[in-house]
PDB file of C-alpha atoms and ligand atoms in Angstrom:
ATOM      1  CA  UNK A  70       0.000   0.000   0.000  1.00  0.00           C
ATOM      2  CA  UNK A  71       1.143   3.455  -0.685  1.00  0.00           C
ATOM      3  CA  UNK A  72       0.472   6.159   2.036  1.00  0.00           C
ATOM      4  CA  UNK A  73       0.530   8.928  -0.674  1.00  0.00           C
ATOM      5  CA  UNK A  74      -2.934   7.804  -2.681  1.00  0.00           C
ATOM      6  CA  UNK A  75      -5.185   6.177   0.474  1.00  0.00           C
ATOM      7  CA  UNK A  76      -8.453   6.783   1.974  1.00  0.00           C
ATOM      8  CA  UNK A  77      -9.698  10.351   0.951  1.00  0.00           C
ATOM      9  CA  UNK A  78      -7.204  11.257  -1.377  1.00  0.00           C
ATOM     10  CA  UNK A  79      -8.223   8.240  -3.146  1.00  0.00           C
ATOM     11  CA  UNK A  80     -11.897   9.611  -3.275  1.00  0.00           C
ATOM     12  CA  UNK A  81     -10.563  13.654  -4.186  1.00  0.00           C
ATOM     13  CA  UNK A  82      -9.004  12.019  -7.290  1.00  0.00           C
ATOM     14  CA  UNK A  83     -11.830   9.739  -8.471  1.00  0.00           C
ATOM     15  CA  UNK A  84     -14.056  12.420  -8.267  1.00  0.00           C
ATOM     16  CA  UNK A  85     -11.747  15.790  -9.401  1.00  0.00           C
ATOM     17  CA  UNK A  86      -8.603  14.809 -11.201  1.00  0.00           C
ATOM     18  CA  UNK A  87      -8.817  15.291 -14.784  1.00  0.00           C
ATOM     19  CA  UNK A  88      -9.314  12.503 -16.774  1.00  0.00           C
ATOM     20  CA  UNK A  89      -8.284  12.323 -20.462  1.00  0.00           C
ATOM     21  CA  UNK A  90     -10.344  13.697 -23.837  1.00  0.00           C
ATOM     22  CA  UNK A  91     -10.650  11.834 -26.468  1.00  0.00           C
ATOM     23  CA  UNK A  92      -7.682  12.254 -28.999  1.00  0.00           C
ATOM     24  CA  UNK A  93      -5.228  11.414 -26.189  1.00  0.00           C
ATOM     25  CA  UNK A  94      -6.861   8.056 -26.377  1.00  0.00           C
ATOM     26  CA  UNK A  95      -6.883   8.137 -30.447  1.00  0.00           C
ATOM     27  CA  UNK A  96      -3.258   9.387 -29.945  1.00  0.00           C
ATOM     28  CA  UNK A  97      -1.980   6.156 -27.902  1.00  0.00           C
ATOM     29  CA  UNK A  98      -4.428   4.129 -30.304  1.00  0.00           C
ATOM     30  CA  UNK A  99      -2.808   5.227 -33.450  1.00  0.00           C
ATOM     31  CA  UNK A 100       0.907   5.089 -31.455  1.00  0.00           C
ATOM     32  CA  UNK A 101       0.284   0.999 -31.597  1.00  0.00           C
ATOM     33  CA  UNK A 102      -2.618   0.409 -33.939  1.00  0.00           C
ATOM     34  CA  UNK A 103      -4.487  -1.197 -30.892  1.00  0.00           C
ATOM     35  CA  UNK A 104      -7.165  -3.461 -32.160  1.00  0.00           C
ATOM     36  CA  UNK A 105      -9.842  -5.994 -30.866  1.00  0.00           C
ATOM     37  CA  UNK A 106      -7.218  -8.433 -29.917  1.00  0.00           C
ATOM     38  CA  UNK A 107      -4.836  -6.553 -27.851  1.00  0.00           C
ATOM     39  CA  UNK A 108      -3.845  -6.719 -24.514  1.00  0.00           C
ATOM     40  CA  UNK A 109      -3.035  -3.214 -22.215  1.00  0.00           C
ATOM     41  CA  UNK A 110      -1.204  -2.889 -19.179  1.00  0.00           C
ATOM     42  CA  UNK A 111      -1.924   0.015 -17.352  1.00  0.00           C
ATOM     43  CA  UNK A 112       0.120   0.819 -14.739  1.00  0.00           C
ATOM     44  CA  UNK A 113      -0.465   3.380 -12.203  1.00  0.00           C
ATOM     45  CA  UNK A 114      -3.500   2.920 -13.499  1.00  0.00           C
ATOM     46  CA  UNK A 115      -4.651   4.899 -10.043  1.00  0.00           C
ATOM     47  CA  UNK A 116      -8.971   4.913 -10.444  1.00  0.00           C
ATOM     48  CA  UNK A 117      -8.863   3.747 -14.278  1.00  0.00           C
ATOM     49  CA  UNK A 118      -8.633   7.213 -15.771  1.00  0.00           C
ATOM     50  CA  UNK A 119      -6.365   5.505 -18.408  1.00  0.00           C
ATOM     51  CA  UNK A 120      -8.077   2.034 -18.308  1.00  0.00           C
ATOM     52  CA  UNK A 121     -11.517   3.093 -18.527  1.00  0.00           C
ATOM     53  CA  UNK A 122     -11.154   4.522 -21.819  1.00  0.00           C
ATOM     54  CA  UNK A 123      -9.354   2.580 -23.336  1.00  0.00           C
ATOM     55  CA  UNK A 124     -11.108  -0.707 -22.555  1.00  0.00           C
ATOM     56  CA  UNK A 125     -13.344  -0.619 -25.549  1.00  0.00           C
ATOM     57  CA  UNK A 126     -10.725  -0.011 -28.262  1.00  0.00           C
ATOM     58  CA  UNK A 127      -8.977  -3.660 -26.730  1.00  0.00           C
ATOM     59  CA  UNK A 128      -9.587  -6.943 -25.927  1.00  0.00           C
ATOM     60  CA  UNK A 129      -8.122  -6.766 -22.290  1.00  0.00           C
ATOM     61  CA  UNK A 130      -6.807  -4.237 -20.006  1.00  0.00           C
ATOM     62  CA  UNK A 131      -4.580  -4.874 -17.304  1.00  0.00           C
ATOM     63  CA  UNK A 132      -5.237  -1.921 -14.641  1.00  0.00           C
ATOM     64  CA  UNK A 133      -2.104  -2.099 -12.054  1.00  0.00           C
ATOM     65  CA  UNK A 134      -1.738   0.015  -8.407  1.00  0.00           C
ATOM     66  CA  UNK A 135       0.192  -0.936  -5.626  1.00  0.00           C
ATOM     67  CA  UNK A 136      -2.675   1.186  -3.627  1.00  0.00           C
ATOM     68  CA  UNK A 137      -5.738  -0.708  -2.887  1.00  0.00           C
ATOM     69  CA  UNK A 138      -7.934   2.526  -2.402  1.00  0.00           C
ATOM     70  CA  UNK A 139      -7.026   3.853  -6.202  1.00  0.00           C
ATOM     71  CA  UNK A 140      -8.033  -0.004  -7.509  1.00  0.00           C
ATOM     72  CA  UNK A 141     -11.701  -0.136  -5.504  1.00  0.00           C
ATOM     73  CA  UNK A 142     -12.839   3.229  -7.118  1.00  0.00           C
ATOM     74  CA  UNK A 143     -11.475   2.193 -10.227  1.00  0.00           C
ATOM     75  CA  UNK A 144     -13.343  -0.710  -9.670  1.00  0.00           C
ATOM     76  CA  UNK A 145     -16.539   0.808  -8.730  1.00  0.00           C
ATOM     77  CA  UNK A 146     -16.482   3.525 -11.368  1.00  0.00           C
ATOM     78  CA  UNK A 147     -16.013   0.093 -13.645  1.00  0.00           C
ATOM     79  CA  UNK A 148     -18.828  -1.433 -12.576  1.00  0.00           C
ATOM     80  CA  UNK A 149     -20.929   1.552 -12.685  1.00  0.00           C
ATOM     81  CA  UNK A 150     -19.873   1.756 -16.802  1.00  0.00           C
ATOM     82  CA  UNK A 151     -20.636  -1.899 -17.848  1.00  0.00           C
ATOM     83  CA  UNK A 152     -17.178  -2.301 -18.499  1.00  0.00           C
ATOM     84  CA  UNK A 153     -15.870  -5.955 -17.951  1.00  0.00           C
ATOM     85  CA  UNK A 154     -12.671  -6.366 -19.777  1.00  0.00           C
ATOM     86  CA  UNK A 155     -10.276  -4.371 -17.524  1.00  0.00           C
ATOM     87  CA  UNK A 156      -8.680  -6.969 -14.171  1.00  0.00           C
ATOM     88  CA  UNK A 157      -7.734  -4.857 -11.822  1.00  0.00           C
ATOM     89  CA  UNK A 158      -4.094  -6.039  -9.949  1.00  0.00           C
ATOM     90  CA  UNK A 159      -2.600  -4.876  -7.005  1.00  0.00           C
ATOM     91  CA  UNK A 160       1.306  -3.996  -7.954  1.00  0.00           C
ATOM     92  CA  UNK A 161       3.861  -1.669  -8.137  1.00  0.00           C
ATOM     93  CA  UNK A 162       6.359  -1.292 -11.030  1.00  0.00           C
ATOM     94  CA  UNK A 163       8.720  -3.910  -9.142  1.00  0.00           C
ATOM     95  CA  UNK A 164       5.652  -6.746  -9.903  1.00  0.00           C
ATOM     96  CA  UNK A 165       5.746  -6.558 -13.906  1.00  0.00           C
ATOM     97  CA  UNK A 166       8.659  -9.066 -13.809  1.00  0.00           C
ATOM     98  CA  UNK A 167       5.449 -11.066 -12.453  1.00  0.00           C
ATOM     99  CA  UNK A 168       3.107  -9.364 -14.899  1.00  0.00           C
ATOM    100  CA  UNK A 169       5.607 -11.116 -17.628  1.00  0.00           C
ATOM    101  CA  UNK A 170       5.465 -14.487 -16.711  1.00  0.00           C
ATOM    102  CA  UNK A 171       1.454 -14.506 -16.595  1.00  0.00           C
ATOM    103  CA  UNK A 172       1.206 -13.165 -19.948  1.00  0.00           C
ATOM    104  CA  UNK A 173       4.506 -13.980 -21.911  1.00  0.00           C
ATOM    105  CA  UNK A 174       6.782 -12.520 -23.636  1.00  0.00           C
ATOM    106  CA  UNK A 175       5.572 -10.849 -27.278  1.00  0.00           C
ATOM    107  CA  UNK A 176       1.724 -10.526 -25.826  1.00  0.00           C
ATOM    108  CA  UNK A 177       1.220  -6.882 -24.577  1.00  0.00           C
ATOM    109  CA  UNK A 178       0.413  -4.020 -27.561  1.00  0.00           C
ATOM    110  CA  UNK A 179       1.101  -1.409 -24.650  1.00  0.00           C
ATOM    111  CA  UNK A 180       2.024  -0.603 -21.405  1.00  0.00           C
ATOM    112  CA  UNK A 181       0.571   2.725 -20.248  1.00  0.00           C
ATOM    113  CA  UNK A 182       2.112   4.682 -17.820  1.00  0.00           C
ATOM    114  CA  UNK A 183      -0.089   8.127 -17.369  1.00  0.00           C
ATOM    115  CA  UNK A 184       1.207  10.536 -14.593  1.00  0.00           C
ATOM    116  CA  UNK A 185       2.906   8.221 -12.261  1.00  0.00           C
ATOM    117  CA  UNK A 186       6.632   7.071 -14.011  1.00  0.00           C
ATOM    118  CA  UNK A 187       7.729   9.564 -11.778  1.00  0.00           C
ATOM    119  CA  UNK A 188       7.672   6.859  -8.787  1.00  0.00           C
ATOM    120  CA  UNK A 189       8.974   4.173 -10.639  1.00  0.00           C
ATOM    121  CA  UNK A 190      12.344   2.977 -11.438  1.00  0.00           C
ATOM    122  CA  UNK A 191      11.929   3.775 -14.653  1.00  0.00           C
ATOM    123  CA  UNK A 192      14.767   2.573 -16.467  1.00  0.00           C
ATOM    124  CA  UNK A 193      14.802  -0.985 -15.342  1.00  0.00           C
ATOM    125  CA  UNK A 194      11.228  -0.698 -15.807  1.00  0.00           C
ATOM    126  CA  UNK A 195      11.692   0.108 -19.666  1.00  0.00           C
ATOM    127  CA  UNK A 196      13.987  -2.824 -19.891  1.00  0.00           C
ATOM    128  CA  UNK A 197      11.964  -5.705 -18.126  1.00  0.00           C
ATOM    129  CA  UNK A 198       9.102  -4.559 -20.252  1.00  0.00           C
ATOM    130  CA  UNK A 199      11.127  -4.341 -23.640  1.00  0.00           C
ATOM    131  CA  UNK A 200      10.709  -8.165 -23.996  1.00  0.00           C
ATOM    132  CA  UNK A 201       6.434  -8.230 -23.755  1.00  0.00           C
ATOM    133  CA  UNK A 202       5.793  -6.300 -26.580  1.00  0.00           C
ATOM    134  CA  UNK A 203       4.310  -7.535 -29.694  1.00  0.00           C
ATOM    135  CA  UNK A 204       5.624  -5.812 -32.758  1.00  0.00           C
ATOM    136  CA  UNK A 205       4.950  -2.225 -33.158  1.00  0.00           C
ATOM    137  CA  UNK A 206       3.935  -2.287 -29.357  1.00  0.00           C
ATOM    138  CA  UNK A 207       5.572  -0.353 -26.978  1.00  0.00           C
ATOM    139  CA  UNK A 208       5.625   1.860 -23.823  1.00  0.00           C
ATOM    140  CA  UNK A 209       3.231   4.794 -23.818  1.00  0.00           C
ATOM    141  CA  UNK A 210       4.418   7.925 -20.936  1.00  0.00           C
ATOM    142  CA  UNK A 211       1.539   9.908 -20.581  1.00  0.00           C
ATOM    143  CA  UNK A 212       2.105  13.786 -18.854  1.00  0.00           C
ATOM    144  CA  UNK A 213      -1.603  15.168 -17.867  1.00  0.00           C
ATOM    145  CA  UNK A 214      -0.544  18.554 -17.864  1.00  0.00           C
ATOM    146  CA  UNK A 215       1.355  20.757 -15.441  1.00  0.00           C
ATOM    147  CA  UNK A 216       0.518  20.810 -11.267  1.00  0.00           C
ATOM    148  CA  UNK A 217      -2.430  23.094 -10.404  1.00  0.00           C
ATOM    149  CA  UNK A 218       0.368  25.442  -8.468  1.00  0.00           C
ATOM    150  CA  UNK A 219       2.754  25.474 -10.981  1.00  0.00           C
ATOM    151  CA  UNK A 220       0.702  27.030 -14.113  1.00  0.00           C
ATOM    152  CA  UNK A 221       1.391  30.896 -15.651  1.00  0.00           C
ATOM    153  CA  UNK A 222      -1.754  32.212 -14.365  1.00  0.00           C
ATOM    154  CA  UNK A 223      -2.258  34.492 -11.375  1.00  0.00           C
ATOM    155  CA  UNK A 224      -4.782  32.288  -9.876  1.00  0.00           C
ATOM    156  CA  UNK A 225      -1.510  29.447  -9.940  1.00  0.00           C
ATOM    157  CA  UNK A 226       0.690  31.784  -8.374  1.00  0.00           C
ATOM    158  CA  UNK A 227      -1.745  32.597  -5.657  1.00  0.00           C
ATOM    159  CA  UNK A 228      -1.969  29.252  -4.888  1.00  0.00           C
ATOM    160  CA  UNK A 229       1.227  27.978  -5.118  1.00  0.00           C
ATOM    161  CA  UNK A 230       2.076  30.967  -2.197  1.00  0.00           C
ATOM    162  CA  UNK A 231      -1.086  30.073  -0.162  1.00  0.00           C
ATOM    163  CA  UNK A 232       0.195  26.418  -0.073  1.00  0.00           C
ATOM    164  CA  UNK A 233       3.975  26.943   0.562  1.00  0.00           C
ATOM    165  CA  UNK A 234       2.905  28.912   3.304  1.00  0.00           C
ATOM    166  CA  UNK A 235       0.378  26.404   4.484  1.00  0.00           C
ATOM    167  CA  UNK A 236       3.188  23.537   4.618  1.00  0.00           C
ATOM    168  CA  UNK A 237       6.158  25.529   4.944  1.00  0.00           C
ATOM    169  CA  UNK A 238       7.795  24.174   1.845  1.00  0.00           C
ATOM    170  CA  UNK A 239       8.725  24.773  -1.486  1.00  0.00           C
ATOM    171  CA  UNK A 240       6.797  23.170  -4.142  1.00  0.00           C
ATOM    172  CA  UNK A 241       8.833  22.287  -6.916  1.00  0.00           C
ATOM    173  CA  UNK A 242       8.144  19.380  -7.800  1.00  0.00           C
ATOM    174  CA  UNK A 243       6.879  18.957 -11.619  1.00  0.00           C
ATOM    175  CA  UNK A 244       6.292  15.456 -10.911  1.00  0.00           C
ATOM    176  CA  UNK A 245       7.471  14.141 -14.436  1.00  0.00           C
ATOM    177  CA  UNK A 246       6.032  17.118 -16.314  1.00  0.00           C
ATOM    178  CA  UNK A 247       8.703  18.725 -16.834  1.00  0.00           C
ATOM    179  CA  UNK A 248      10.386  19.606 -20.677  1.00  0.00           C
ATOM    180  CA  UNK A 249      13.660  17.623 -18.268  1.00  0.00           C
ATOM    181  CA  UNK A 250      11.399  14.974 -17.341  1.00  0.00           C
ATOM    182  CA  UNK A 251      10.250  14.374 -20.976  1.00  0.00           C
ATOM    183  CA  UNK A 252      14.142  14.235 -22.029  1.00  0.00           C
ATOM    184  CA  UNK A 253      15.470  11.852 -19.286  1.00  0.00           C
ATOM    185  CA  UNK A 254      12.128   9.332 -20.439  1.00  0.00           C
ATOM    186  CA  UNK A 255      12.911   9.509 -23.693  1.00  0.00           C
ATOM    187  CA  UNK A 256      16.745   8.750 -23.478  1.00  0.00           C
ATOM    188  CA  UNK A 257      15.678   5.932 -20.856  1.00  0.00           C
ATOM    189  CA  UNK A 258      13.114   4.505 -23.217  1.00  0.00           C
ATOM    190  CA  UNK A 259      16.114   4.335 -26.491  1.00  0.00           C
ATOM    191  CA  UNK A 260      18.916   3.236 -24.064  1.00  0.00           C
ATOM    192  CA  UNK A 261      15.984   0.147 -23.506  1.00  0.00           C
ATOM    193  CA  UNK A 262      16.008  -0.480 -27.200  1.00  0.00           C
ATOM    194  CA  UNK A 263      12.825   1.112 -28.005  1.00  0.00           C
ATOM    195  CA  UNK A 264      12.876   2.671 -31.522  1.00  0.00           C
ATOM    196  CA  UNK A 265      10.932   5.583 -33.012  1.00  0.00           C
ATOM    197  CA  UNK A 266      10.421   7.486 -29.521  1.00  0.00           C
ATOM    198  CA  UNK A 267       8.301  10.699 -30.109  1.00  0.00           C
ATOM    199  CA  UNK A 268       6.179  12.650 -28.396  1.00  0.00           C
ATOM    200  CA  UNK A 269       2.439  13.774 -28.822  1.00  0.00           C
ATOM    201  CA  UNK A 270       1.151  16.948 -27.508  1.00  0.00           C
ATOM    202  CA  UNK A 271      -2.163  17.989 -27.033  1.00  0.00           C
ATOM    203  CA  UNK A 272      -3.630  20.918 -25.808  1.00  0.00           C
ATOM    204  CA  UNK A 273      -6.929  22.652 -24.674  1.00  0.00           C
ATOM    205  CA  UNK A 274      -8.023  24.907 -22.323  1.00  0.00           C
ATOM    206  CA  UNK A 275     -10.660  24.787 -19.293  1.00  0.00           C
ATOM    207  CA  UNK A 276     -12.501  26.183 -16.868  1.00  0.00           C
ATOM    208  CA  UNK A 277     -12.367  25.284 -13.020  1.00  0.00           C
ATOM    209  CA  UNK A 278     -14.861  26.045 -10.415  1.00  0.00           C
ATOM    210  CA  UNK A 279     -13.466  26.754  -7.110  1.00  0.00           C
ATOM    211  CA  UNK A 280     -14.960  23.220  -5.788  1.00  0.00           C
ATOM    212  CA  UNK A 281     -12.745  21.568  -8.529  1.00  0.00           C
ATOM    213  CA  UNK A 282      -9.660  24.172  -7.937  1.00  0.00           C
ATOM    214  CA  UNK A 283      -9.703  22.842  -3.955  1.00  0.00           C
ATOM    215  CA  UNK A 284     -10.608  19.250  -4.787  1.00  0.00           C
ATOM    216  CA  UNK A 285      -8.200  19.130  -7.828  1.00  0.00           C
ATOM    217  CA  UNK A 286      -5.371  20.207  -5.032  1.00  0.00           C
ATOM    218  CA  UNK A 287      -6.943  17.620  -2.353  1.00  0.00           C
ATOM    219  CA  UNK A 288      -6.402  14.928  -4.781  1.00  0.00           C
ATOM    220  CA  UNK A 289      -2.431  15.547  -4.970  1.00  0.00           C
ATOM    221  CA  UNK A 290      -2.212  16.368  -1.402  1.00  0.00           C
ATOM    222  CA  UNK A 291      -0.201  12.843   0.408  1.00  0.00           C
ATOM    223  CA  UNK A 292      -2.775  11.740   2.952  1.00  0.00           C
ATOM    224  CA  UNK A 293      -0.961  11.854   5.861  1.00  0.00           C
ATOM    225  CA  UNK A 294      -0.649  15.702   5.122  1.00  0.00           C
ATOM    226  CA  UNK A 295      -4.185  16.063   3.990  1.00  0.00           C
ATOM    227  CA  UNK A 296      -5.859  18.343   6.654  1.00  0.00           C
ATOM    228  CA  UNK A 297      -8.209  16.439   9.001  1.00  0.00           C
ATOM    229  CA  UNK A 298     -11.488  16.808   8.282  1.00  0.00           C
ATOM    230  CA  UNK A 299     -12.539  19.226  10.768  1.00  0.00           C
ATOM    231  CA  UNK A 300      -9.308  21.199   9.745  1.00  0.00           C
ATOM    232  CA  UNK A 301     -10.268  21.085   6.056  1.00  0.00           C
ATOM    233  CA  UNK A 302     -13.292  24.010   5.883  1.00  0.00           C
ATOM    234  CA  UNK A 303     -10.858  26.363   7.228  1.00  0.00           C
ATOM    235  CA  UNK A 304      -7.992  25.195   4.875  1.00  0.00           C
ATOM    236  CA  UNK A 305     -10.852  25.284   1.847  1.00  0.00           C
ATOM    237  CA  UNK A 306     -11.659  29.006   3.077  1.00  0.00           C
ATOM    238  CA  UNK A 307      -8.004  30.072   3.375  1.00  0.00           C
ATOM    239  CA  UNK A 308      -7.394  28.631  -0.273  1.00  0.00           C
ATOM    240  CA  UNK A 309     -10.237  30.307  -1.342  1.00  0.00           C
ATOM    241  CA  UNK A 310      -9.733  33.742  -0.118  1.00  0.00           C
ATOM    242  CA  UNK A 311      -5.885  33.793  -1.394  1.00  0.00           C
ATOM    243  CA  UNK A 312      -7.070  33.226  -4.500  1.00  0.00           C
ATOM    244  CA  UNK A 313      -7.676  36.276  -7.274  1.00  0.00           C
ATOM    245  CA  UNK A 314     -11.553  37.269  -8.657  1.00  0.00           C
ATOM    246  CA  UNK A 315     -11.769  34.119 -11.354  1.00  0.00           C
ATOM    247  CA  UNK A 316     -12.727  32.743 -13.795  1.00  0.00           C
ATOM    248  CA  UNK A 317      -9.966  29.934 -13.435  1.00  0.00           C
ATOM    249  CA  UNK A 318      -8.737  29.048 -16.816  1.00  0.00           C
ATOM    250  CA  UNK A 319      -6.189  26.177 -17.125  1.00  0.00           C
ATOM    251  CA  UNK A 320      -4.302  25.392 -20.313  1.00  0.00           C
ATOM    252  CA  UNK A 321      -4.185  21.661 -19.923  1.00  0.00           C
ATOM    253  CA  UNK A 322      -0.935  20.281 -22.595  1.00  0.00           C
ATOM    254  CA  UNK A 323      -1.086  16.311 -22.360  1.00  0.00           C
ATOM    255  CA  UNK A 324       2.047  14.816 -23.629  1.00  0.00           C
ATOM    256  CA  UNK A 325       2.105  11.374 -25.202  1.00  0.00           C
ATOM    257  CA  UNK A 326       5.788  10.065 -25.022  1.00  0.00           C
ATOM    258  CA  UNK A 327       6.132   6.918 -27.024  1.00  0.00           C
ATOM    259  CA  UNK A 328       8.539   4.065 -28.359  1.00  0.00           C
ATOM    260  CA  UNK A 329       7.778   1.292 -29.763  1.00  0.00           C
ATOM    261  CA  UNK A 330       9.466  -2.457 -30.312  1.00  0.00           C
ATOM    262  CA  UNK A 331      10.195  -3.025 -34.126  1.00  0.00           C
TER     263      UNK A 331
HETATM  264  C1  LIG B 414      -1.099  10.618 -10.024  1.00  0.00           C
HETATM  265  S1  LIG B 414      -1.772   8.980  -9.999  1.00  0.00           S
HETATM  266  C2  LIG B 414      -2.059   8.630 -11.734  1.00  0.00           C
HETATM  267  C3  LIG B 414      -3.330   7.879 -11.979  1.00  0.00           C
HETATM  268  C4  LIG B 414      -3.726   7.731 -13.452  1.00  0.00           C
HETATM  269  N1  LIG B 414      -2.786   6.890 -14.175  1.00  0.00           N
HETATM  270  C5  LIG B 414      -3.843   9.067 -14.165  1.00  0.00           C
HETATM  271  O1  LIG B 414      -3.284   9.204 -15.258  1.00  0.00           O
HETATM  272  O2  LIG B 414      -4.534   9.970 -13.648  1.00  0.00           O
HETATM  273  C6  LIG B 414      -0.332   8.035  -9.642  1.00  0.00           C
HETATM  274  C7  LIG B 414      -0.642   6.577  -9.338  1.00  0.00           C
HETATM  275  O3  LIG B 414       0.586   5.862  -9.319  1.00  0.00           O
HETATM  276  C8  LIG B 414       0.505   4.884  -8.318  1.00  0.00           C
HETATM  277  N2  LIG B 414       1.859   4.479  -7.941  1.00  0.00           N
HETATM  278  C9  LIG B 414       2.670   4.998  -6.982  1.00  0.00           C
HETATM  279  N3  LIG B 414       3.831   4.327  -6.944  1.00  0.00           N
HETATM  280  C10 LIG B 414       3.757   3.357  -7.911  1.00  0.00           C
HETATM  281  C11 LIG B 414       4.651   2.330  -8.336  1.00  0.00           C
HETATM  282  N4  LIG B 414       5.865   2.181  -7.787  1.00  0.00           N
HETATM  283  N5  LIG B 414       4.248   1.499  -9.312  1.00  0.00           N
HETATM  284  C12 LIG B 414       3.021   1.645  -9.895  1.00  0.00           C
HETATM  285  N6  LIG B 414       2.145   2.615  -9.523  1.00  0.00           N
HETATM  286  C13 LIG B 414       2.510   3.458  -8.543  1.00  0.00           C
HETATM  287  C14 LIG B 414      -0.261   5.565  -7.193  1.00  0.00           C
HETATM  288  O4  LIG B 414      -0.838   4.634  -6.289  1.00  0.00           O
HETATM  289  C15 LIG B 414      -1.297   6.353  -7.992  1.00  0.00           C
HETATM  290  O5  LIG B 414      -2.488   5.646  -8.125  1.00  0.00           O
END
């Protein structure tokens, strides 16, 4: 289990963290001409914003979390779709050694890795997968846009002060979002033997309520530094008040890394 994604956390992200629009999902797709017969592991699949989607464009998806909290909503929001063709597995990147002996080597189209590579070992991760790829699979890194306190707006800026002050920390952290980020995957993913690695980006713009602004930064928040819940009004009021008159517009840029096994 991982402390960072339990409990409420678990339930801020099911219910505000952005999920994905539609040509991300044509975009990975097209990356490995997915069809009817293919088999997806998503990993860090976290409550199936990945998955979900992408369930009826394959024959089987794979939805991997080492945190049981993530893999019950996932599960739940599952049900509550019809779908039936995702298996939900408890795991962390260290268990796909495991993931390769149930489903053998050459029988994955993709493994899906949407904004959590950044707490994997990501290198070895590239290389134990390498072998599980049919050809013109491959590894898909998927960037859902930059951290609510990190954008160029005011209203980001506001934030970002209102929470360093809050925790008394710096928050740097692009949590593999970064241009950097992007570069050390992509030299990780050729020094693995992956071939044409490229990267998709796609962008659109949004508007957040405050409700989704607070939840959106709930959802991030590690739970055992999520305020209590008699805490949390007055930490929802403070965050509101720093913030500027709105509307909140976010420029959300996805980036699809890929490379694929020839
Ligand atoms: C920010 S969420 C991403 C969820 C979803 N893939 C998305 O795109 O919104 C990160 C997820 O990675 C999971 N995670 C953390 N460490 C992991 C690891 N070592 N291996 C696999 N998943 C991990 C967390 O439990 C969490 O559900």
């Amino acid at each position: 289990m991982t402390v960072g994604f339990s409990g409420e956390v678990a339930e801020y992200y099911a219910k505000y963290r952005r999920g994905y629009p539609p040509p991300v999902i044509e975009a990975l797709r097209a990356a490995f001409a997915l069809d009817a017969d293919d088999i997806v592991l998503d990993l860090g699949c976290g409550t199936g914003q990945l998955s979900l989607p992408l369930a009826s464009r394959v024959r089987s998806v794979i939805g991997m979390d080492p945190e049981p909290d993530m893999l019950r909503l996932a599960g739940e929001t599952a049900a509550g779709q019809g779908v039936r063709n995702v298996t939900w597995v408890l795991g962390a990147d260290s268990d796909v050694p495991g993931v390769g002996t149930l489903v053998g080597h050459g029988s994955l189209a993709m493994t899906v890795i949407g904004q959590a590579l950044h707490w994997m070992r990501h290198e070895e991760l590239f290389r134990t997968l390498a072998p599980l790829f049919r050809a013109g699979g491959g590894v898909a890194v998927v960037a859902n846009g930059t951290p609510l306190w990190l954008q160029d707006r005011a209203w980001s800026r506001a934030l970002r002060a209102c929470l360093e002050d809050h925790f008394g920390t710096r928050l740097e952290a692009t949590c593999g979002t970064g241009a950097d980020d992007r570069r050390r995957y992509a030299e990780a993913l050729r020094a693995a033997g992956f071939a044409d690695v490229e990267e998709t980006l796609i962008d659109y713009s949004d508007e957040l309520s405050v409700d989704e602004l607070i939840g959106g930064v709930y959802s991030a928040i590690p739970a055992d530094r999520l305020p209590g819940q008699k805490d949390r009004p007055a930490f929802a009021e403070r965050i509101h008040r720093s913030l500027p008159s709105g509307p909140y517009l976010e420029s959300v840029q996805v980036s699809v890394l890929v490379g694929r096994v020839t």
